[in-house]
Amino acid sequence: MSYSRGNGSITAARVIAVVADVMAFIIGLWILMYLLDANRGNDLVEFVRHTARWLAGWSYDLFTFDRAWANVVAGYGLAALVYLFIGHAVAGRVRR
């Protein structure tokens, strides 16, 4: 069985895109959980919160608003958008 360089690039591009999508999904899930006031005593909620905090560590508190929900949406939302944009840009570049 032989593998061509093109198939490997497409597979790598798919993996990169899926990883970026998962990272953005986790951050988006935390934003939704925060806005819906999810129970912080729940293990799943805490896992999502800690994972999103780690993923958005560079953008959390980048903006300061008077309302806490705006800080969460802006800080975490920026990280999600950046992961989607960069992940899919890199995937597109690898695919070529």
Short mmCIF file of C-alpha atoms in Angstrom, two decimals, residues 33-68:
data_model
loop_
_atom_site.label_atom_id
_atom_site.label_comp_id
_atom_site.label_asym_id
_atom_site.label_seq_id
_atom_site.Cartn_x
_atom_site.Cartn_y
_atom_site.Cartn_z
CA MET A 33 -22.68 27.42 30.54
CA TYR A 34 -21.59 30.71 32.12
CA LEU A 35 -24.45 32.67 30.58
CA LEU A 36 -26.95 30.03 31.68
CA ASP A 37 -25.44 30.00 35.19
CA ALA A 38 -24.49 26.32 35.13
CA ASN A 39 -23.90 24.58 38.46
CA ARG A 40 -20.20 25.00 39.28
CA GLY A 41 -20.43 22.04 41.64
CA ASN A 42 -20.98 19.74 38.66
CA ASP A 43 -17.84 17.89 37.50
CA LEU A 44 -18.58 18.39 33.79
CA VAL A 45 -19.10 22.12 34.26
CA GLU A 46 -15.82 22.40 36.17
CA PHE A 47 -13.96 20.36 33.54
CA VAL A 48 -15.26 22.60 30.76
CA ARG A 49 -14.47 25.73 32.78
CA HIS A 50 -10.90 24.68 33.55
CA THR A 51 -10.24 23.54 29.99
CA ALA A 52 -11.70 26.74 28.51
CA ARG A 53 -9.70 28.83 30.98
CA TRP A 54 -6.49 27.04 29.92
CA LEU A 55 -7.29 27.44 26.21
CA ALA A 56 -8.23 31.11 26.59
CA GLY A 57 -5.51 31.97 29.09
CA TRP A 58 -3.96 34.46 26.69
CA SER A 59 -7.24 36.32 26.01
CA TYR A 60 -9.07 36.01 29.33
CA ASP A 61 -9.16 39.49 30.96
CA LEU A 62 -7.93 41.10 27.73
CA PHE A 63 -11.02 43.30 27.81
CA THR A 64 -12.57 44.90 30.86
CA PHE A 65 -16.28 45.64 30.93
CA ASP A 66 -18.53 46.62 33.79
CA ARG A 67 -20.57 43.44 33.44
CA ALA A 68 -18.97 40.05 34.12
#
